[in-house]
Amino acid sequence: MTALAIEAHGLVKTFGENRAVDGVDLAVGAGTVYGVLGPNGAGKTTTVRMLTTLLRPDGGSARVLGHDVVDDADQVRRLIGLTGQYASVDEDLTGTENLVLQSRLVGLSRTRSRQRAAELLESFDLTDAANRPVKHFSGGMRRRIDLAASIVVTPDVLFLDEPTTGLDPRSRGQVWDIVRDLVAGGTTVLLTTQYLDEADQLADRIAVIDRGTVIAEGTSADLKASVGRSSLHLRLADEAQSDLAERLVAQTLDTTPHRTPEAGVITAPVADPDVVADLMIRLRAEGVRIDEIGVQRPSLDEVFLTLTGHAADDDTERTAA
Amino acid sequence: MTTTTQAATAERPISSVAARVERPQPPSALSASLTLGWRSVLKIRRIPEQLFDVTFQPVIFIVMFVYLFGGAVSGSTTQYLQFVLPGILVQTVVMASLYTGISLNTDIGKGIFDRFRSLPIWRPSALVGALLADSIRYVVAAVVCLGVGMAMGFRPDGTVLDVFAAVVLVLVFAFSLSWIFAFLGLVMRSAGAVQGVSMLAMFPLTFASNVFVDPSTMPGWLRAWVDVNPVSHLVTAVRGLMAGSPDAGDISWSLIGCAVLIAVFAPLTVRAYRRRS
Ligand SMILES: Nc1ncnc2c1ncn2[C@@H]1O[C@H](COP(=O)(O)OP(=O)(O)OP(=O)(O)O)[C@@H](O)[C@H]1O
Ligand SMILES: [Mg+2]
């Protein structure tokens, strides 16, 4: 991690009373994939918009490949590509028209633009839809055309705001492959996501943000270590036994269990899944009745419970799936 | 998850994504504006309903005014047509410029403007492109008005060149005026509000003018407004050109009006556009 492609120091953006981004620091190494993980309303989009010169920070500073996003915005725009969270292509235009438009706007010649559009449609598996208006595209196709539009010329730094939210596993896999290809070609990628799994698959380092601040940063292994290698999910048949069960879990697994917002459900990080067998014996011995028990890979919810002490979605509209 | 990923890889030819495409010099301000104008033209082609207000509306206006008021105002419908057609031409095109603000207001909230702003292009080019493309709507409006007028018996006494000059003058005026509506489109919250406020401005501009009647019978206070109303000067200039007796005074006044509109509202609009992000 020698040269930094993106550096942010104490970025702040307030909307009225709401401190949407409240002192975010980021350091992204050139040629790496950096994941920004957070629930709805965490400030991911606002951070990306500041880094891509669309929003002026109210405090702090940020540089992309050494260029300040405020003072040297034009230079930054020559280096980046952006796929916003919400479709940033023209719904009324066809796939081809959108890509030609984009190519012309980055300065490719007319002929080269048409050529590049055809090339990208082919690579993104959209040739059949080339002449259909984007508004008739499926969600996955929209995401791909959007991504294609941001790489008509190869960006040095590519920003992807929730590139796979709402996609089926196959489309998600396609987007991941595209990101890997780009990184292999030397592009630095910063992507935001609500899925730990996605950050896990793609990102070299991850920043977890919540309520406008970075609450954890590190490799995916670091993050997972903080919540245990896997996690226990226990649903009690009788929620009145929650306190007893919580104590037993704490003693047997030697960790701090969490109660989820759901009544009678306890989760806990598990270092060694084998110990769960001991736990089940103790629960039976103490007469605690189990409705459901499982050991899973930690989910984003658990990362959040562990890191913040509150659930990912307890103050937002939607659950982070 | 791994299997899905592999399946996707197998189906997708990866070649051109990874191959590096160097970024050329960014396009010039003009080239970017024209490209973005091309985008708006494509949108008109895709959604031709956008042209209703410059096609059906003027037809209805011409037919209605000529047959409804023609006899009463001028004694005969043919005579009134000769008088009112240049006026309705101006009114239609001026009204059409209102649409600029409404469409800009809806368009700018969309994600695609974020993309435009993240590109190293001249910032106002999206704005200028939209205004240029709207000129096409004005041309359609002018052609429809003249076509319907001629079909109903309107005969300009001026040469083809005079008529052409009249149309160009109207287009220039509409382009200049559209900056006001673009400005409103940028500073107002919703498209509905833009429409409301613009309409409010539109009535004194078009109806309190010499578009439909000779102002000599109007009360003094109204005449005072009609006489300074730039639309009146434009209408007189257009009538003069179409009648083959161009009046340099009114033409100059109209052009000065255009220059003032652009000088005041272009900077305001561009500033509002830069702020709106
Ligand atoms: N233009 C704006 N005006 C006012 N408040 C805003 C604006 N944009 C964002 N916010 C607020 O800032 C906070 C952070 O929003 P942001 O869009 O950055 O979150 P996010 O992490 O991208 O969420 P999501 O996962 O839902 O996309 C939210 O509380 C949001 O309501
Ligand atoms: Mg967002």
Short mmCIF file of C-alpha atoms in Angstrom, two decimals, chain A residues 29-289:
data_model
loop_
_atom_site.label_atom_id
_atom_site.label_comp_id
_atom_site.label_asym_id
_atom_site.label_seq_id
_atom_site.Cartn_x
_atom_site.Cartn_y
_atom_site.Cartn_z
CA GLY A 29 -4.34 2.39 -1.84
CA ALA A 30 -3.90 2.69 -5.61
CA GLY A 31 -4.97 -0.39 -7.53
CA THR A 32 -7.08 -1.81 -4.71
CA VAL A 33 -10.78 -2.29 -4.10
CA TYR A 34 -12.11 -0.44 -1.09
CA GLY A 35 -15.49 -1.27 0.34
CA VAL A 36 -17.60 1.24 2.23
CA LEU A 37 -20.13 -0.74 4.17
CA GLY A 38 -23.10 0.75 5.95
CA PRO A 39 -26.87 0.63 6.42
CA ASN A 40 -29.44 2.99 4.90
CA GLY A 41 -28.76 6.60 5.73
CA ALA A 42 -25.22 5.93 6.97
CA GLY A 43 -23.81 8.61 4.69
CA LYS A 44 -22.33 6.42 1.95
CA THR A 45 -23.85 8.27 -0.98
CA THR A 46 -23.06 11.65 0.54
CA THR A 47 -19.41 10.61 0.99
CA VAL A 48 -19.18 9.38 -2.59
CA ARG A 49 -20.77 12.58 -3.88
CA MET A 50 -18.16 14.64 -2.08
CA LEU A 51 -15.30 12.50 -3.37
CA THR A 52 -16.62 12.79 -6.93
CA THR A 53 -16.87 16.61 -6.77
CA LEU A 54 -20.69 16.65 -6.86
CA LEU A 55 -21.08 18.01 -3.35
CA ARG A 56 -18.89 20.51 -1.62
CA PRO A 57 -17.75 19.30 1.80
CA ASP A 58 -18.68 21.54 4.75
CA GLY A 59 -15.51 20.50 6.51
CA GLY A 60 -12.38 18.45 6.02
CA SER A 61 -10.63 17.74 2.76
CA ALA A 62 -10.22 14.96 0.24
CA ARG A 63 -7.81 14.17 -2.54
CA VAL A 64 -8.12 11.83 -5.47
CA LEU A 65 -4.73 10.81 -6.87
CA GLY A 66 -3.28 13.85 -5.20
CA HIS A 67 -5.83 16.36 -6.54
CA ASP A 68 -8.06 18.22 -4.13
CA VAL A 69 -11.75 17.56 -4.81
CA VAL A 70 -12.67 21.20 -4.27
CA ASP A 71 -9.73 23.25 -5.51
CA ASP A 72 -8.79 20.93 -8.33
CA ALA A 73 -12.21 19.50 -9.17
CA ASP A 74 -11.72 19.59 -12.91
CA GLN A 75 -8.56 17.55 -12.70
CA VAL A 76 -10.33 15.04 -10.45
CA ARG A 77 -13.11 14.71 -13.03
CA ARG A 78 -10.52 13.73 -15.62
CA LEU A 79 -9.47 10.76 -13.54
CA ILE A 80 -12.64 9.29 -12.15
CA GLY A 81 -15.65 7.30 -13.25
CA LEU A 82 -18.90 7.25 -11.30
CA THR A 83 -21.86 4.93 -11.17
CA GLY A 84 -24.37 6.58 -8.89
CA GLN A 85 -26.82 4.75 -6.67
CA TYR A 86 -29.75 5.78 -8.81
CA ALA A 87 -29.73 5.06 -12.52
CA SER A 88 -27.48 7.67 -14.04
CA VAL A 89 -28.32 6.92 -17.63
CA ASP A 90 -31.06 8.47 -19.71
CA GLU A 91 -34.20 6.37 -19.47
CA ASP A 92 -35.59 7.61 -22.77
CA LEU A 93 -32.50 6.81 -24.79
CA THR A 94 -31.47 3.36 -25.98
CA GLY A 95 -28.46 1.45 -24.70
CA THR A 96 -26.40 2.43 -27.72
CA GLU A 97 -27.44 6.08 -27.56
CA ASN A 98 -26.52 6.31 -23.90
CA LEU A 99 -23.07 4.87 -24.45
CA VAL A 100 -22.42 7.00 -27.54
CA LEU A 101 -23.52 10.08 -25.59
CA GLN A 102 -21.16 9.20 -22.77
CA SER A 103 -18.29 8.46 -25.15
CA ARG A 104 -18.75 11.76 -26.96
CA LEU A 105 -18.81 13.61 -23.63
CA VAL A 106 -15.47 12.21 -22.57
CA GLY A 107 -14.07 13.33 -25.89
CA LEU A 108 -13.98 10.24 -28.11
CA SER A 109 -14.57 10.83 -31.81
CA ARG A 110 -17.90 10.00 -33.42
CA THR A 111 -16.65 6.81 -35.04
CA ARG A 112 -14.71 5.68 -32.02
CA SER A 113 -17.77 6.37 -29.83
CA ARG A 114 -20.00 4.11 -31.88
CA GLN A 115 -17.33 1.45 -31.88
CA ARG A 116 -16.82 1.67 -28.13
CA ALA A 117 -20.57 1.55 -27.48
CA ALA A 118 -20.89 -1.65 -29.51
CA GLU A 119 -17.88 -3.14 -27.73
CA LEU A 120 -19.25 -2.42 -24.29
CA LEU A 121 -22.75 -3.64 -25.10
CA GLU A 122 -21.20 -6.88 -26.24
CA SER A 123 -19.04 -7.29 -23.12
CA PHE A 124 -21.92 -6.49 -20.84
CA ASP A 125 -24.20 -8.91 -22.56
CA LEU A 126 -26.56 -6.18 -23.72
CA THR A 127 -26.29 -6.43 -27.49
CA ASP A 128 -29.89 -7.63 -27.79
CA ALA A 129 -31.11 -4.59 -25.92
CA ALA A 130 -28.90 -2.14 -27.80
CA ASN A 131 -31.81 -0.44 -29.53
CA ARG A 132 -34.34 -0.54 -26.74
CA PRO A 133 -34.93 2.48 -24.49
CA VAL A 134 -33.34 1.94 -21.09
CA LYS A 135 -36.70 2.36 -19.35
CA HIS A 136 -37.65 -1.08 -20.68
CA PHE A 137 -34.50 -2.68 -19.24
CA SER A 138 -34.60 -5.03 -16.26
CA GLY A 139 -32.91 -3.94 -13.03
CA GLY A 140 -29.81 -6.00 -13.76
CA MET A 141 -29.51 -4.65 -17.30
CA ARG A 142 -29.84 -1.09 -16.02
CA ARG A 143 -27.04 -1.62 -13.55
CA ARG A 144 -24.83 -3.01 -16.28
CA ILE A 145 -25.49 -0.19 -18.74
CA ASP A 146 -24.83 2.24 -15.94
CA LEU A 147 -21.53 0.58 -15.18
CA ALA A 148 -20.67 0.46 -18.87
CA ALA A 149 -21.32 4.19 -19.15
CA SER A 150 -18.74 4.90 -16.46
CA ILE A 151 -15.98 2.97 -18.18
CA VAL A 152 -16.24 4.20 -21.77
CA VAL A 153 -12.72 5.35 -21.08
CA THR A 154 -10.82 3.51 -18.38
CA PRO A 155 -11.03 5.58 -15.21
CA ASP A 156 -8.07 5.69 -12.86
CA VAL A 157 -10.46 5.65 -9.93
CA LEU A 158 -13.96 4.23 -10.22
CA PHE A 159 -16.69 4.98 -7.69
CA LEU A 160 -19.59 2.54 -7.51
CA ASP A 161 -22.47 3.44 -5.22
CA GLU A 162 -24.31 0.25 -4.29
CA PRO A 163 -23.64 -1.38 -7.64
CA THR A 164 -25.52 -4.59 -6.83
CA THR A 165 -28.41 -3.59 -4.57
CA GLY A 166 -31.51 -5.26 -5.89
CA LEU A 167 -29.72 -7.61 -8.28
CA ASP A 168 -30.19 -11.36 -8.42
CA PRO A 169 -27.17 -13.53 -7.58
CA ARG A 170 -26.28 -14.08 -11.23
CA SER A 171 -26.28 -10.36 -12.11
CA ARG A 172 -24.39 -9.66 -8.93
CA GLY A 173 -21.74 -12.16 -9.96
CA GLN A 174 -21.45 -10.43 -13.33
CA VAL A 175 -20.91 -7.05 -11.71
CA TRP A 176 -18.28 -8.53 -9.41
CA ASP A 177 -16.44 -10.01 -12.40
CA ILE A 178 -16.46 -6.67 -14.15
CA VAL A 179 -15.00 -4.99 -11.09
CA ARG A 180 -12.28 -7.63 -10.88
CA ASP A 181 -11.42 -7.12 -14.55
CA LEU A 182 -11.11 -3.40 -14.06
CA VAL A 183 -8.88 -3.79 -11.04
CA ALA A 184 -6.71 -6.23 -12.97
CA GLY A 185 -6.34 -3.42 -15.52
CA GLY A 186 -5.03 -1.06 -12.84
CA THR A 187 -8.17 0.85 -11.82
CA THR A 188 -8.76 1.68 -8.17
CA VAL A 189 -12.33 0.97 -7.12
CA LEU A 190 -14.28 2.41 -4.23
CA LEU A 191 -17.63 0.74 -3.82
CA THR A 192 -20.36 1.16 -1.28
CA THR A 193 -22.55 -1.71 -0.27
CA GLN A 194 -25.01 -2.90 2.32
CA TYR A 195 -23.79 -6.48 2.03
CA LEU A 196 -20.91 -7.78 4.07
CA ASP A 197 -20.72 -10.65 1.66
CA GLU A 198 -20.03 -8.32 -1.24
CA ALA A 199 -17.35 -6.37 0.58
CA ASP A 200 -15.92 -9.72 1.58
CA GLN A 201 -15.77 -11.00 -2.00
CA LEU A 202 -14.35 -7.89 -3.59
CA ALA A 203 -12.72 -5.48 -1.20
CA ASP A 204 -9.12 -5.48 -0.07
CA ARG A 205 -10.07 -3.20 2.79
CA ILE A 206 -13.39 -2.20 4.24
CA ALA A 207 -14.63 0.81 6.15
CA VAL A 208 -17.83 0.32 8.11
CA ILE A 209 -19.71 3.57 8.43
CA ASP A 210 -22.70 4.39 10.54
CA ARG A 211 -24.39 7.71 11.20
CA GLY A 212 -21.73 9.55 9.26
CA THR A 213 -18.63 8.17 10.95
CA VAL A 214 -16.25 5.33 10.28
CA ILE A 215 -16.75 2.88 13.13
CA ALA A 216 -14.35 0.19 11.94
CA GLU A 217 -11.74 -0.16 9.26
CA GLY A 218 -9.59 -3.02 8.11
CA THR A 219 -9.44 -6.09 5.93
CA SER A 220 -12.44 -8.34 5.80
CA ALA A 221 -10.57 -10.79 8.05
CA ASP A 222 -10.06 -8.03 10.65
CA LEU A 223 -13.73 -7.19 10.61
CA LYS A 224 -14.86 -10.72 10.92
CA ALA A 225 -12.46 -11.36 13.74
CA SER A 226 -14.26 -8.65 15.66
CA VAL A 227 -17.51 -10.58 15.44
CA GLY A 228 -16.08 -14.09 15.65
CA ARG A 229 -15.49 -16.50 12.84
CA SER A 230 -19.10 -17.51 12.77
CA SER A 231 -22.13 -16.63 14.73
CA LEU A 232 -24.74 -18.38 16.75
CA HIS A 233 -28.38 -17.73 16.06
CA LEU A 234 -30.71 -18.95 18.78
CA ARG A 235 -34.48 -18.58 18.84
CA LEU A 236 -36.20 -19.51 22.07
CA ALA A 237 -39.57 -21.20 22.21
CA ASP A 238 -40.39 -19.11 25.28
CA GLU A 239 -39.05 -15.57 25.32
CA ALA A 240 -39.41 -15.38 29.09
CA GLN A 241 -36.32 -17.58 29.26
CA SER A 242 -34.21 -14.98 27.42
CA ASP A 243 -32.22 -13.85 30.46
CA LEU A 244 -31.36 -17.36 31.51
CA ALA A 245 -30.40 -18.34 27.97
CA GLU A 246 -28.29 -15.25 27.53
CA ARG A 247 -26.34 -16.08 30.68
CA LEU A 248 -25.77 -19.67 29.57
CA VAL A 249 -24.57 -18.53 26.14
CA ALA A 250 -22.20 -16.03 27.74
CA GLN A 251 -20.74 -18.67 30.08
CA THR A 252 -20.43 -21.49 27.58
CA LEU A 253 -19.14 -19.53 24.60
CA ASP A 254 -17.22 -17.04 26.68
CA THR A 255 -18.48 -14.04 24.68
CA THR A 256 -21.03 -11.26 24.92
CA PRO A 257 -24.32 -12.31 23.34
CA HIS A 258 -26.71 -9.80 21.75
CA ARG A 259 -30.46 -9.68 21.77
CA THR A 260 -31.78 -8.80 18.32
CA PRO A 261 -34.82 -6.56 17.97
CA GLU A 262 -36.79 -9.72 17.41
CA ALA A 263 -38.13 -11.05 20.73
CA GLY A 264 -36.56 -14.26 22.02
CA VAL A 265 -33.68 -14.25 19.54
CA ILE A 266 -30.09 -14.20 20.74
CA THR A 267 -27.01 -13.98 18.59
CA ALA A 268 -23.40 -14.36 19.63
CA PRO A 269 -20.00 -14.56 17.99
CA VAL A 270 -18.61 -18.08 18.00
CA ALA A 271 -14.89 -18.72 17.92
CA ASP A 272 -15.18 -22.48 17.73
CA PRO A 273 -18.44 -23.92 16.39
CA ASP A 274 -17.71 -27.18 18.22
CA VAL A 275 -18.54 -25.52 21.55
CA VAL A 276 -22.12 -25.04 20.37
CA ALA A 277 -22.73 -28.72 21.10
CA ASP A 278 -21.81 -28.06 24.75
CA LEU A 279 -24.17 -25.12 24.77
CA MET A 280 -27.06 -27.26 23.56
CA ILE A 281 -26.43 -29.77 26.34
CA ARG A 282 -26.43 -27.02 28.97
CA LEU A 283 -29.60 -25.47 27.56
CA ARG A 284 -31.34 -28.81 27.78
CA ALA A 285 -30.02 -29.39 31.32
CA GLU A 286 -31.41 -26.02 32.44
CA GLY A 287 -34.74 -26.65 30.74
CA VAL A 288 -34.46 -23.89 28.12
CA ARG A 289 -36.65 -24.78 25.14
#
